[in-house]
Coordinates of C-alpha atoms and ligand atoms in Angstrom, one line a residue:
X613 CA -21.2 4.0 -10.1
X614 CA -18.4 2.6 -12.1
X615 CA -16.4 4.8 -14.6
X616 CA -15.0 1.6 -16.7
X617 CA -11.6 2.4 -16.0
X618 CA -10.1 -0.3 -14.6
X619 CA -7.8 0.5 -11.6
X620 CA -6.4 -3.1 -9.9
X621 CA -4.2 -2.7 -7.1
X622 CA -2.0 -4.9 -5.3
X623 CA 0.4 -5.2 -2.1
X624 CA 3.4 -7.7 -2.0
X625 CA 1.9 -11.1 -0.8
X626 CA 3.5 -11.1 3.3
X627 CA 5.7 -14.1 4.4
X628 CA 3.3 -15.7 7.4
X629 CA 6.7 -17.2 8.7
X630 CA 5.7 -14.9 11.6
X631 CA 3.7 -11.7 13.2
X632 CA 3.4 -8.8 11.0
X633 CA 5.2 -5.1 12.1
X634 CA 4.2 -1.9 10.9
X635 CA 6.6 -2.1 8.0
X636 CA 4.2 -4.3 6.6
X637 CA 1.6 -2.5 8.0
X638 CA 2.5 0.4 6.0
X639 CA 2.3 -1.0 2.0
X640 CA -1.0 -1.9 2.9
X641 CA -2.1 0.8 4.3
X642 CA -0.6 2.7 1.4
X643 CA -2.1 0.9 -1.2
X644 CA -5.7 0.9 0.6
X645 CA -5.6 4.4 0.3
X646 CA -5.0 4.2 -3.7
X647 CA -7.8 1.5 -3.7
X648 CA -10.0 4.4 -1.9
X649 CA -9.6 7.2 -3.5
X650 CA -10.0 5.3 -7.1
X651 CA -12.9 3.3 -5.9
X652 CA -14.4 6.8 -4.7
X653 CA -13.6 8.5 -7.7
X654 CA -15.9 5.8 -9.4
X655 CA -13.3 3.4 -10.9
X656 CA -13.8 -0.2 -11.3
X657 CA -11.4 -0.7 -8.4
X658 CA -10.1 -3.7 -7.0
X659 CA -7.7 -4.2 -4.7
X660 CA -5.4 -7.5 -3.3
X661 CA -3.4 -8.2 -0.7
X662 CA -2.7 -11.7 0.6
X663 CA 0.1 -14.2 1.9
X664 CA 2.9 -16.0 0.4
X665 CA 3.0 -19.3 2.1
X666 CA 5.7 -21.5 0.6
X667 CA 9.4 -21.5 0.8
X668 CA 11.9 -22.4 3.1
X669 CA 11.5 -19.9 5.6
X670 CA 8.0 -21.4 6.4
X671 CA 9.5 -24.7 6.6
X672 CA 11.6 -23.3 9.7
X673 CA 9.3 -21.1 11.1
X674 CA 6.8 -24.4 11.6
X675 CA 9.5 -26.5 12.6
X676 CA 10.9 -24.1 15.6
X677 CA 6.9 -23.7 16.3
X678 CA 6.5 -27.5 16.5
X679 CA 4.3 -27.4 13.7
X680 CA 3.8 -28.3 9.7
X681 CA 4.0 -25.4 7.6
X682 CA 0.6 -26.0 6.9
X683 CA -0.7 -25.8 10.2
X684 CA 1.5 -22.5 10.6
X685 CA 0.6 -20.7 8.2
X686 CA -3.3 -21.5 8.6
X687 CA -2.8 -20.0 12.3
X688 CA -0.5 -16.9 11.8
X689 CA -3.0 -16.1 8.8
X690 CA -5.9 -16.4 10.8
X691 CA -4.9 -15.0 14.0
X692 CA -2.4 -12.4 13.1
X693 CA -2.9 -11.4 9.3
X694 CA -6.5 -11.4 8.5
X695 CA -6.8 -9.7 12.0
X696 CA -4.0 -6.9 10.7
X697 CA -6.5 -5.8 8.0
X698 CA -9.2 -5.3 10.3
X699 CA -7.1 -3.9 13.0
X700 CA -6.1 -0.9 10.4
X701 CA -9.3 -0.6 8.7
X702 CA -8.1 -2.1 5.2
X703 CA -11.2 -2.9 2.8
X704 CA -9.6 -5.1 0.1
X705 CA -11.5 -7.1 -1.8
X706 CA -9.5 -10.4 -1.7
X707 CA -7.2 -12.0 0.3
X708 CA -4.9 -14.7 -1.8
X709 CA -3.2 -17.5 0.1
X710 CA -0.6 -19.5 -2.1
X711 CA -1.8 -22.4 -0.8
X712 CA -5.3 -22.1 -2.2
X713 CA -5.9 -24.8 -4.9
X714 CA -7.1 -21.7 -7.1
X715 CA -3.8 -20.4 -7.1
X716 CA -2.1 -23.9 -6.9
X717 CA -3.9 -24.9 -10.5
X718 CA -3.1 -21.7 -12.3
X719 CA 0.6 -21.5 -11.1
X720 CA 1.1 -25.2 -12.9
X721 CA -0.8 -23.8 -16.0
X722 CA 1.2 -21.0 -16.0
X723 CA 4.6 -22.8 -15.8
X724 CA 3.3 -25.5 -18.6
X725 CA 2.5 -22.5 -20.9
X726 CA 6.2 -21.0 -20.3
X727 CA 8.0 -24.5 -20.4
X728 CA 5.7 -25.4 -23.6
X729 CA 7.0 -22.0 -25.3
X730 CA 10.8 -22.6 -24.8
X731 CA 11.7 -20.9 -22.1
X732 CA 12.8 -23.0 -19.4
X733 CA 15.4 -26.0 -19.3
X734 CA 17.4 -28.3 -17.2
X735 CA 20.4 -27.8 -15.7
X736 CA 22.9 -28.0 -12.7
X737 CA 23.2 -25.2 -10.4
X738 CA 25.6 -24.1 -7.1
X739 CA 25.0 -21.0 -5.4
X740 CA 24.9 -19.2 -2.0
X741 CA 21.4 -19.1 -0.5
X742 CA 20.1 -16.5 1.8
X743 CA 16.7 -18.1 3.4
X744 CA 15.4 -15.0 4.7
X745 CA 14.8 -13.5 1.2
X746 CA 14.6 -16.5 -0.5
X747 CA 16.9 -15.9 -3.1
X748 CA 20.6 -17.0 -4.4
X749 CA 22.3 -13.8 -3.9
X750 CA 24.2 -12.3 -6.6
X751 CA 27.9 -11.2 -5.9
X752 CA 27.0 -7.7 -4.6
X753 CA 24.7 -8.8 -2.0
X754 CA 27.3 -10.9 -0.4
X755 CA 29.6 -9.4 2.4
X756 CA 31.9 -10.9 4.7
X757 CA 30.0 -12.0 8.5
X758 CA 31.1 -10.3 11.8
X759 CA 31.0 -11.3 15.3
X760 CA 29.5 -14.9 15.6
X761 CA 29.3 -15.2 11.8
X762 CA 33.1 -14.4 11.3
X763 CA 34.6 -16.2 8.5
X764 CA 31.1 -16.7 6.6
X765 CA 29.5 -15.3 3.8
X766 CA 26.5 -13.6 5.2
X767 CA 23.9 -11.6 3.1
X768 CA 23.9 -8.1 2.9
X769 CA 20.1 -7.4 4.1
X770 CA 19.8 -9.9 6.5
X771 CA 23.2 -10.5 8.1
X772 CA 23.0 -13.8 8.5
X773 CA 25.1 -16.8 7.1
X774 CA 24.5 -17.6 3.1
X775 CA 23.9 -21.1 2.4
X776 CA 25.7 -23.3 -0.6
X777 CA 23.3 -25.4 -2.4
X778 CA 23.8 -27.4 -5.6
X779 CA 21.5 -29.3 -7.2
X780 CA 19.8 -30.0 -10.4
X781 CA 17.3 -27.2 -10.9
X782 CA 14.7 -26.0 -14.1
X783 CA 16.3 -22.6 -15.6
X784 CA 14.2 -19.7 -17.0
X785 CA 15.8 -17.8 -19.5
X786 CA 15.8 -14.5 -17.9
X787 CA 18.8 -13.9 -19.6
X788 CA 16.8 -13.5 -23.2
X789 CA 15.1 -10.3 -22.4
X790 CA 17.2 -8.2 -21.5
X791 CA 16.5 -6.0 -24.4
X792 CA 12.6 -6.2 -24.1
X793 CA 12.7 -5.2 -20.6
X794 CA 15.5 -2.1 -21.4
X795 CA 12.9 -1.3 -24.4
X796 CA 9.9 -1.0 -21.9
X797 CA 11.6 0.8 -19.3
X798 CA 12.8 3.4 -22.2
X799 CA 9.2 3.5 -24.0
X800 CA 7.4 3.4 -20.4
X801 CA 9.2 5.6 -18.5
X802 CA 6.3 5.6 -15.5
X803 CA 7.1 1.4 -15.7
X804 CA 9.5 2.0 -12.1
X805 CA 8.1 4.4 -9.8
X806 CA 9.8 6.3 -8.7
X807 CA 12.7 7.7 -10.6
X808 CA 15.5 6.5 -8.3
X809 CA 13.9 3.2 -8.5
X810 CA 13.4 3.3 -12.1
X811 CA 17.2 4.2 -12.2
X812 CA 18.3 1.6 -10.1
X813 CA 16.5 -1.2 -12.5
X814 CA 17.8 0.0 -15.3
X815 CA 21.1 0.0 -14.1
X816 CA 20.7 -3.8 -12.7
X817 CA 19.6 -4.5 -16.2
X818 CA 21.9 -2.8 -18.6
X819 CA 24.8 -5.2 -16.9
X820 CA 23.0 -8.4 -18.1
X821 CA 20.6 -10.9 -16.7
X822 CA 21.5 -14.3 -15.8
X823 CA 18.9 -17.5 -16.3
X824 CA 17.5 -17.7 -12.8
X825 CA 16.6 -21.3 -11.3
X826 CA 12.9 -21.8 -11.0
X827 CA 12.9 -25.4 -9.0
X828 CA 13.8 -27.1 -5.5
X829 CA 14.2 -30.7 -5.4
X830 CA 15.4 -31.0 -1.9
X831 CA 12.3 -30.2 -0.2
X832 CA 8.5 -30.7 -1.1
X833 CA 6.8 -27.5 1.1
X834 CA 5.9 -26.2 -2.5
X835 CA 3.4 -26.4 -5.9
X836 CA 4.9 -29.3 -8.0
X837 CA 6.1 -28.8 -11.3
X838 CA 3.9 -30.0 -13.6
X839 CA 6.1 -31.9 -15.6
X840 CA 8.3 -33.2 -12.7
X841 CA 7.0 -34.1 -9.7
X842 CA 10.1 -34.4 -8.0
X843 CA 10.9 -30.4 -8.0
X844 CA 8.7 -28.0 -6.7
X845 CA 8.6 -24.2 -7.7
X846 CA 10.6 -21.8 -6.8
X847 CA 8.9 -19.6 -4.2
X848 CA 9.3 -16.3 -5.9
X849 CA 7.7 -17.6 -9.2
X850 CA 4.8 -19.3 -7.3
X851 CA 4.4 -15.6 -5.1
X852 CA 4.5 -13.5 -7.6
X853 CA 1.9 -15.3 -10.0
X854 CA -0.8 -14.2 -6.8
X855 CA -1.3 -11.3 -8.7
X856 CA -2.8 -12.7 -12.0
X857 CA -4.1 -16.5 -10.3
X858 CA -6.6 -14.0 -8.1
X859 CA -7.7 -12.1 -10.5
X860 CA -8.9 -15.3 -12.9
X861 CA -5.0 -16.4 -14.8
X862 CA -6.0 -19.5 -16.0
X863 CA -9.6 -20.0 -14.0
X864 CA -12.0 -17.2 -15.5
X865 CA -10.9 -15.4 -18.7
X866 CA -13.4 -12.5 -18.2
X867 CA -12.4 -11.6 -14.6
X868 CA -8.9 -11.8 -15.8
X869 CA -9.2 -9.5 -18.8
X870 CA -11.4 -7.1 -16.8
X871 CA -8.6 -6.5 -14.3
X872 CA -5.6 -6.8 -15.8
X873 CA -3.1 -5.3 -15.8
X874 CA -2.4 -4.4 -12.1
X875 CA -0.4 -1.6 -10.1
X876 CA 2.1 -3.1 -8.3
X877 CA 2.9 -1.3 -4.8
X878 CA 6.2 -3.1 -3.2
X879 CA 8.9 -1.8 -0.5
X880 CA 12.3 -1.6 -2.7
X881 CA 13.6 -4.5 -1.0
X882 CA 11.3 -6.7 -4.0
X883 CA 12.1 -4.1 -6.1
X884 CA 13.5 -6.5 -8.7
X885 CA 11.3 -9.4 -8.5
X886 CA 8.7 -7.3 -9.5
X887 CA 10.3 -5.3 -12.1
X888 CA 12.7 -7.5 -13.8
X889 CA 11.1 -11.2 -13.2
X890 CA 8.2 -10.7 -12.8
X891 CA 7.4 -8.7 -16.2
X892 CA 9.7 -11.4 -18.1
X893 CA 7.8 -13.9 -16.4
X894 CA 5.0 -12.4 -18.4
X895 CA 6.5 -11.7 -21.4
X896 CA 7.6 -15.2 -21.9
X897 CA 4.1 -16.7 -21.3
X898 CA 2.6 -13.9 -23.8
X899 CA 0.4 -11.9 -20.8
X900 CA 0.8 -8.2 -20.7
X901 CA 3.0 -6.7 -18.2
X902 CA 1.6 -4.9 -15.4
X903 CA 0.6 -0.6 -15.2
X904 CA 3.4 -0.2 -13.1
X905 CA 5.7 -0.4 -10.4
X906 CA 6.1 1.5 -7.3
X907 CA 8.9 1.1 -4.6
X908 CA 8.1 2.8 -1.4
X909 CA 11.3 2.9 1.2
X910 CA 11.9 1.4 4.3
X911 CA 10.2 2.4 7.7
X912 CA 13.6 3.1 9.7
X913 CA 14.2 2.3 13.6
X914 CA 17.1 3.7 15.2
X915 CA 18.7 4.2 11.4
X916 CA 18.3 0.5 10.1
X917 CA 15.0 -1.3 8.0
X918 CA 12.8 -2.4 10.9
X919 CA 12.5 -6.1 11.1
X920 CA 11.2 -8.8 12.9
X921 CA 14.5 -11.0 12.4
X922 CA 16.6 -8.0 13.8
X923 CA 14.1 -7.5 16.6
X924 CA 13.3 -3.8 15.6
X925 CA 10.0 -5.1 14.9
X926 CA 6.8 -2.9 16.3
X927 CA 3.0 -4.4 16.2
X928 CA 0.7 -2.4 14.4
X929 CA -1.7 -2.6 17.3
X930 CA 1.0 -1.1 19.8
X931 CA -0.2 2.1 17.5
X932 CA -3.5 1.6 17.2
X933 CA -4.5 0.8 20.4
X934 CA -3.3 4.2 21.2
X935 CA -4.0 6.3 18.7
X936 CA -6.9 4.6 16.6
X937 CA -6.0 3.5 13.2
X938 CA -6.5 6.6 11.2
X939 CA -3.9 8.2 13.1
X940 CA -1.5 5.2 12.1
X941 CA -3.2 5.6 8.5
X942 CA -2.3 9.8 8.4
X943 CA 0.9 9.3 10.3
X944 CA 2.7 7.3 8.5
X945 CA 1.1 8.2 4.8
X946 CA 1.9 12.0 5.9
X947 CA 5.2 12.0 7.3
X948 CA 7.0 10.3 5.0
X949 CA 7.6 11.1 1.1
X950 CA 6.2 7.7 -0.5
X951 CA 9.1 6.1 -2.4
X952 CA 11.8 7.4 0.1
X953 CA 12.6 5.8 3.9
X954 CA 11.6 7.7 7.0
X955 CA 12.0 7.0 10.7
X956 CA 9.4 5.8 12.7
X957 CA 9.3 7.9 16.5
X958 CA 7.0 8.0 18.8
X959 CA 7.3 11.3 19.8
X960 CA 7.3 12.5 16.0
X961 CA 4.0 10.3 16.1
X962 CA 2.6 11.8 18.9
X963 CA 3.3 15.9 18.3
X964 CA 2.2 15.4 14.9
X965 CA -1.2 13.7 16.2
X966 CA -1.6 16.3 18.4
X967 CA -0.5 19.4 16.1
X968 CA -1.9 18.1 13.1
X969 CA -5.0 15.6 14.0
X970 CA -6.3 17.2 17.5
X971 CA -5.5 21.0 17.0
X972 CA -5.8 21.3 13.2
X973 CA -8.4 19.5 11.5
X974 CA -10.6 17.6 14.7
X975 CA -10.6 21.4 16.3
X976 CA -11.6 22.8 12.8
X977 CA -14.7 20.2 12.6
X978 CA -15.6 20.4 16.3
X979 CA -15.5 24.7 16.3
X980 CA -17.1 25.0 12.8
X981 CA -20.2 22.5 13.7
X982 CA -20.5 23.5 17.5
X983 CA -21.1 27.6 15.8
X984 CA -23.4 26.3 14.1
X985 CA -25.4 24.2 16.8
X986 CA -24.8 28.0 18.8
X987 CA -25.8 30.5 16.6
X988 CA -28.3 28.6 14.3
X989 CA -30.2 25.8 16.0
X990 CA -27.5 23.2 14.0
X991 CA -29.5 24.2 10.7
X992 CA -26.6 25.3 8.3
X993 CA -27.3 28.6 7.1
X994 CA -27.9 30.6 3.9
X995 CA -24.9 32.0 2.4
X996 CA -25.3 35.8 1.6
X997 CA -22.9 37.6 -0.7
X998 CA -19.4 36.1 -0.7
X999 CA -16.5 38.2 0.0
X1000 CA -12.5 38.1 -1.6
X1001 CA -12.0 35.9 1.4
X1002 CA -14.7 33.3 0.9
X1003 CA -14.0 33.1 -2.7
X1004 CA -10.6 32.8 -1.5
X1005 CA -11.3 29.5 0.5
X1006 CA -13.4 28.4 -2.2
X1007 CA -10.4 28.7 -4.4
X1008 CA -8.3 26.8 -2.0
X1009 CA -10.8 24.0 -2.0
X1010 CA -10.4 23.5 -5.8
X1011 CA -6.5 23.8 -5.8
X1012 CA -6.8 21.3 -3.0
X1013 CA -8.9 18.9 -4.3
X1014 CA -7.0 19.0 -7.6
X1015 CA -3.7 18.4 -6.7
X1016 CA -4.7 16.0 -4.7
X1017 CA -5.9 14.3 -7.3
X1018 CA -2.8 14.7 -9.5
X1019 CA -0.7 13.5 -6.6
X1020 CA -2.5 10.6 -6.2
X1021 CA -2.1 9.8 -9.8
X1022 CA 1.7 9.1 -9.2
X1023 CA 1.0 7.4 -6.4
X1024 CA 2.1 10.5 -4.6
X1025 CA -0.3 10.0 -1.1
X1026 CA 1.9 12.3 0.9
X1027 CA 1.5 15.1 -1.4
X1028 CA -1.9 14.6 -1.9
X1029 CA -2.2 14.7 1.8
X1030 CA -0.3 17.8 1.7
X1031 CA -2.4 19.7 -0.6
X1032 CA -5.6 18.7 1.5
X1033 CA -4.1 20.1 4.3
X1034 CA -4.2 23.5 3.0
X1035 CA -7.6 23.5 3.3
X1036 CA -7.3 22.6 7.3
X1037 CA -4.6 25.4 7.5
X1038 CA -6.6 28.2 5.6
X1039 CA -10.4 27.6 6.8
X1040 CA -8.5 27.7 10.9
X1041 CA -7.2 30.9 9.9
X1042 CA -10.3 32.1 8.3
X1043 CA -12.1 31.3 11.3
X1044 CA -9.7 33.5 13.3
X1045 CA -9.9 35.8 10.9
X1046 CA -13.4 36.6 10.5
X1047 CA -14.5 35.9 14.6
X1048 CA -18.0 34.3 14.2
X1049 CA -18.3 35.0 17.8
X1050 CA -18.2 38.7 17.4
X1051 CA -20.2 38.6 14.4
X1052 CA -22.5 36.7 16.7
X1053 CA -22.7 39.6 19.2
X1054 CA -24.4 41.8 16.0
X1055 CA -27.9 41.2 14.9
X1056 CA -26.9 43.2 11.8
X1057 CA -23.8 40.9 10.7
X1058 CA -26.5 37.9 10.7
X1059 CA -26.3 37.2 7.4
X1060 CA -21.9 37.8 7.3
X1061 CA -22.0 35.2 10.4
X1062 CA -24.4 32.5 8.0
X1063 CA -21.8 33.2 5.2
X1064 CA -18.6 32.5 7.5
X1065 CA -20.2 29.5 8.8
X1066 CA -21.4 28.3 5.6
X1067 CA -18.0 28.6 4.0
X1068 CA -16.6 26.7 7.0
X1069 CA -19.0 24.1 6.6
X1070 CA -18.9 23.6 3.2
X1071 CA -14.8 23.6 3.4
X1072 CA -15.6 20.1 6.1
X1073 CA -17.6 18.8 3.3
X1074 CA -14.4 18.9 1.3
X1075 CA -12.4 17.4 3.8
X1076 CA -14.4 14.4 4.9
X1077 CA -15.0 13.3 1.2
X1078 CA -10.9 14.3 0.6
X1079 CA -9.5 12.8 3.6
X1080 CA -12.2 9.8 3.6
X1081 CA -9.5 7.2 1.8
X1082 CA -7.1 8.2 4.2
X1083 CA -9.5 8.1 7.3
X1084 CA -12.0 6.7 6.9
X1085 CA -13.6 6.8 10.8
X1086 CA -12.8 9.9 11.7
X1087 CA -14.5 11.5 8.3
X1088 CA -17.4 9.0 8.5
X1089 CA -18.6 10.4 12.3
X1090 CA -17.9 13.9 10.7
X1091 CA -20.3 13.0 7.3
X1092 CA -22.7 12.0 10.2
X1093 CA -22.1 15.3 12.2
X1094 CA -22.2 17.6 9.0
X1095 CA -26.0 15.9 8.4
X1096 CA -25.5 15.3 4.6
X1097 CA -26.1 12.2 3.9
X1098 CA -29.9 12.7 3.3
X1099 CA -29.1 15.1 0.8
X1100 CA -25.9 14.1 -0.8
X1101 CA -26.0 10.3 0.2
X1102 CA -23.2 8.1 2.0
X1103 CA -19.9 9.3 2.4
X1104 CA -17.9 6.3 0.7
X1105 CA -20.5 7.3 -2.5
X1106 CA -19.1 11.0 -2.5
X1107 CA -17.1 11.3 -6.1
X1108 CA -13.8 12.4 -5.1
X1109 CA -12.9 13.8 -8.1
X1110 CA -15.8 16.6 -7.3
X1111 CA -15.1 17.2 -3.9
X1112 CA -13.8 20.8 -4.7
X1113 CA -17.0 22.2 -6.2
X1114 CA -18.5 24.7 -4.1
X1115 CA -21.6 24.5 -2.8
X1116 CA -22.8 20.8 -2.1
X1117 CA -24.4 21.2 1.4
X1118 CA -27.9 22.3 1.0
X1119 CA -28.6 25.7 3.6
X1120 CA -31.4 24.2 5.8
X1121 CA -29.2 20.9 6.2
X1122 CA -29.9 20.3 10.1
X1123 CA -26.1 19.6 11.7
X1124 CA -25.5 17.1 14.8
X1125 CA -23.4 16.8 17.5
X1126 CA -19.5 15.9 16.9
X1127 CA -17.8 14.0 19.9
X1128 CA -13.9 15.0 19.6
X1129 CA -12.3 13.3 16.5
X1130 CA -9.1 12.6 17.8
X1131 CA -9.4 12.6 21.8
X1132 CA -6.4 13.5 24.1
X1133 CA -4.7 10.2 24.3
X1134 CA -2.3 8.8 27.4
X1135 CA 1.1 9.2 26.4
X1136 CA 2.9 5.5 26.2
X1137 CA 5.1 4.5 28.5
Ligands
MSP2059 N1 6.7 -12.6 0.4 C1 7.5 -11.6 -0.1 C2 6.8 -10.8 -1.2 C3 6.2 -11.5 -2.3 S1 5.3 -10.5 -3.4 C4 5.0 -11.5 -4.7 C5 8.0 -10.7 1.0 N2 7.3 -10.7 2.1 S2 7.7 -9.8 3.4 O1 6.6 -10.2 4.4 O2 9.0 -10.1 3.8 O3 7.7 -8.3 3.1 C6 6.7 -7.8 2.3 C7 6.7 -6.3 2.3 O4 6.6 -5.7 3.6 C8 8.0 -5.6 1.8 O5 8.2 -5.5 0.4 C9 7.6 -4.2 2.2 O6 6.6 -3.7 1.3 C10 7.0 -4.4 3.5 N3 8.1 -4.2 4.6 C11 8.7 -5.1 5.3 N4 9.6 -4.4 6.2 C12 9.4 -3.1 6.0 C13 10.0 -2.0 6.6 N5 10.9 -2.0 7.6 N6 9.6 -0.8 6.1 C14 8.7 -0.7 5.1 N7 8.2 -1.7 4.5 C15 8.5 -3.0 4.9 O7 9.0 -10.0 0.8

C-alpha cells in the first residue's frame, strides 16, 4: 500500500571503534520513528542506518584490542551493533558497512567521476589532526590543553591532544561552491533543520570554504583511490557516500533514482559534514543534493555531551532491560525538543514512565477494555446518540491526529508526541467524568454506558495506530486487546494519516484481555 511518494531516511553511519551508548541509541531511534510513521502512512519508505568502518580511530581501537581493524569491526558490528537494533526494536531496512565491496566499488566510481570533472588536485598539506573526529580542525576548534595535556593543542570536543600531520594529500575544491551552497540554503530554507542549525551553516559558510584534503598516504586501513593506489580516501568522504552506495550510486540506476534524495537525521556534532561537504560533494559529481538536513542536540550527562571517550557513556540495554524499549523509545523522543540537547536522569526517566506510561495511557487501555469485558461480555458496544462531550473527544482525536501529522512533517517527533497525548489526557478525564461504573449501576443509562465505552474504545484505536511508530510493543498487545484486527487488519497496516476518523471499530467487535502495558518496574540501584 504504497503512496509513490518516496520518503528515504537515514541515520549517521556509527564509528564501530567501540560499544554503542544511548547517544547513539537515540538518532536511531529518532529516525525509526520517521521511517514508521511514513511507512504507515503508506509511503514508499525506506530507511538506513549502518557503520562507518574506516579511519584512524579503528586502526587504534583494533590495535589496543589486539586485533586488525578488520577483525574489530566484524565483531563490535556483530556483537554490539546489529544487536542494538534489535535490542531497541529498530526495523530498518538495511544495514551498510563501509567495508562492503558494494560500497567499496561505488565510492571509487564516485571519486573517478569527481576527479574526471575537475574537481580535485594534488597538493601538499600540514595541519593539526584530531583522531577522535577524524578531521583537521579548523582554528576555532582548537583550544589550549589542561592538566596532563598542558602545553598542547587539544581539540575543543574531544579534549584530547591534536596531532600535526603533513603530507602530500588529493584536494577537493570545496572552496568553489561556496555560492551554490549559500544559493541553496537561501532558495531552500527547510535545507538545515532546524533554524539555529540552518543559522549556524550559513554563518560557517558566508566566511569562506577552504579545499579540504580528501586522501591519507600514511596508512592503508581505507578504499584506495582509484587513480593512486598509494593514498586511500579520506574517511569522511568514503562515510558519507553510504548514503547513496546503499541505495544503488553506481550499482543499480533504478533503485537509486527510486530513492533518492534522502533525509539526513545527524546529532549537530556532523552538522557540517553533512550540510556543507556532503551536498558539494554532490554537486561536483552532478547528483542531486539530499531533502534535507536535521541536527538533533546532544543527550547531556551531568552538563556535558555523553561519550564513551569521556566515560559518561550509558548502554542502551542498562534502559531497556528495565524499562522495555518503548519506554527508552517515548522517553527520550518525548522529553526532549528534537533539534535541542536535553539531560538524560534516571529519576526524570522513571517518574515520567510512571506518570506518563503506567498511570496515563497503560491505565487508560487497561480501565477502558476491562469496562468493557465487565459490563458487556468484552463485545464493544453500540454507540447511542453522542453528547457535546463525545463529540468533544471526537474532536480531540482529529486535532490530535493532525498535528501530529504536521509535527512529524518537520521532523518534529516530540510535538507530535505531544499532540497525541492529548488524547491520553482528555479520554482519562472523560472517563472520570462520565463514571461508567455508576452508569453501570442503571439499567436505564445502558445505552449512555455503551456510548462512554464506545468513545473510549474508539479513542485507544487512535492511540495504538498514533503511538504504533513510537511503540510499537506496547500498541501491538493493545491492537490485539482492542480485537480489530479481523475487521480492520494488522496494526502496522493501519494508515496513519486516518487514524483520527471516528468510528473505525465495528460495535459487536469481541475485546480480549490486556496484561498491564507498562508493569511496575524495580527501581535501579
Ligand atoms: N561515523 C561518524 C558519522 C558518519 S555519517 C556519514 C560519527 N559516528 S559516531 O558514532 O561518533 O556518532 C554518530 C552519531 O551518534 C552522532 O552524530 C549523533 O547522532 C550520535 N551521538 C553520539 N553521541 C551523542 C550524544 N551524546 N547525544 C546525542 N547523540 C549522540 O560521527
Amino acid at each position: 500500500m504504497t503512496s509513490g511518494r518516496s520518503f528515504y531516511i537515514t541515520t549517521p553511519i556509527y564509528y564501530p571503534s567501540d560499544v554503542p551508548h544511548i547517544g547513539h541509541g537515540y538518532t536511531t531511534v529518532a529516525v525509526d520513528t520517521l521511517a514508521r510513521w511514513h511507512r504507515q502512512a503508506g509511503d514508499d519508505t525506506w530507511m538506513l542506518t549502518g557503520t562507518d568502518e574506516h579511519g584512524q580511530k579503528m586502526i587504534r581501537a583494533a590495535a589496543a584490542n589486539g586485533a586488525t581493524p578488520q577483525e574489530w569491526v566484524d565483531k563490535l558490528v556483530a556483537e554490539s551493533w546489529q544487536p542494538l537494533l534489535r535490542t531497541l526494536d529498530v526495523a530498518n531496512d538495511d544495514f551498510i558497512r563501509t567495508t562492503q565491496e558494494r560500497h567499496e566499488k561505488s565510492v571509487q566510481l564516485f571519486l573517478q567521476a569527481v576527479y574526471d570533472r575537475g574537481y580535485i588536485y594534488a597538493g601538499e598539506y600540514e595541519a593539526l589532526y584530531c583522531v577522535g573526529c577524524e578531521e583537521f580542525k579548523p582554528e576555532s576548534e582548537i583550544v589550549d590543553g589542561a592538566g596532563p595535556f598542558e602545553g598542547l593543542k587539544v581539540c575543543a570536543i574531544h579534549s584530547k591532544p591534536l596531532e600535526l600531520l603533513q603530507e602530500k594529500n588529493y584536494f577537493f575544491k570545496l572552496s568553489e561552491f561556496q555560492d551554490r551552497l549559500l544559493a541553496l540554503y537561501r532558495e531552500r530554507p527547510d535545507f538545515v533543520q532546524p533554524e539555529s542549525a540552518r543559522n549556524e551553516v550559513v554563518a560557517f559558510v558566508q566566511q569562506g570554504l577552504k579545499d579540504l584534503s580528501i586522501s591519507r598516504s600514511t596508512f592503508d586501513w581505507g578504499i584506495t583511490v582509484p587513480w593512486d593506489e598509494s593514498h586511500v580516501i579520506y574517511v569522511w568522504v568514503d562515510a558519507l557516500l553510504n548514503y547513496a552506495t546503499a541505495v544503488g550510486y553506481g550499482s543499480d540506476t533504478e533503485g537509486f533514482e527510486r530513492r533518492w534524495p534522502a533525509h539526513h537525521v545527524v546529532g549537530k556534532d556532523i552538522l557540517r559534514f553533512h550540510a556543507v561537504i556532503w551536498p558539494a560533494m554532490l554537486m561536483a559529481a552532478g547528483i542531486e543534493v539530499p531533502e534535507n538536513v536535521f541536527a538533533h542536540g546532544w543527550l547531556l550527562v551531568g552538563g556535558e555531551k555523553m561519550s564513551k571517550s569521556k566515560l559518561t557513556g550509558i548502554a542502551p540495554n542498562a534502559i531497556t532491560d528495565v524499562f522495555g524499549s518503548d519506554a527508552y523509545r517515548f522517553y527520550f523522543l518525548s522529553a526532549i525538543a528534537f533539534g535541542q540537547d536535553g539531560s538524560f536522569s534516571w529519576e526524570d526517566l522513571s517518574a515520567r514512565y510512571q506518570a506518563e506510561l503506567a498511570n496515563g495511557f497503560g491505565n487508560l487501555a487497561s480501565r477502558a477494555i476491562a469496562m468493557v469485558g465487565k459490563y458487556f461480555d468484552g463485545a464493544v458496544p453500540e454507540p447511542g446518540a453522542y453528547t457535546e462531550a463525545d463529540l468533544a473527544i471526537q474532536q480531540i482525536v482529529a486535532d490530535a491526529a493532525a498535528h501530529a501529522d504536521a509535527a512529524i512533517d518537520r521532523f518534529r517527533i516530540d510535538e507530535a508526541i505531544r499532540s497525541i497525548w492529548t488524547i491520553v489526557d482528555e479520554l482519562n478525564g472523560y472517563i472520570t467524568l462520565n463514571e461508567p461504573w455508576a452508569l453501570a449501576k442503571d439499567e436505564a443509562q445502558r445505552e449512555r454506558l455503551g456510548t462512554v465505552l464506545y468513545t473510549c474504545v474508539e479513542g485507544l484505536r487512535a492511540l495504538a495506530v498514533l503511538l504504533s511508530p513510537v511503540m510499537p510493543q506496547a500498541t501491538a498487545k493493545l491492537w490485539d486487546a482492542l480485537g480489530v484486527s479481523g475487521a480492520l487488519g494488522a496494526l502496522l497496516e493501519q494508515p496513519v494519516r486516518e487514524a483520527g476518523a471516528w468510528g473505525g471499530v465495528p460495535a459487536g467487535t469481541k475485546t480480549g484481555a490486556l496484561q498491564p502495558l507498562f508493569p511496575r518496574v524495580e527501581q535501579p540501584e
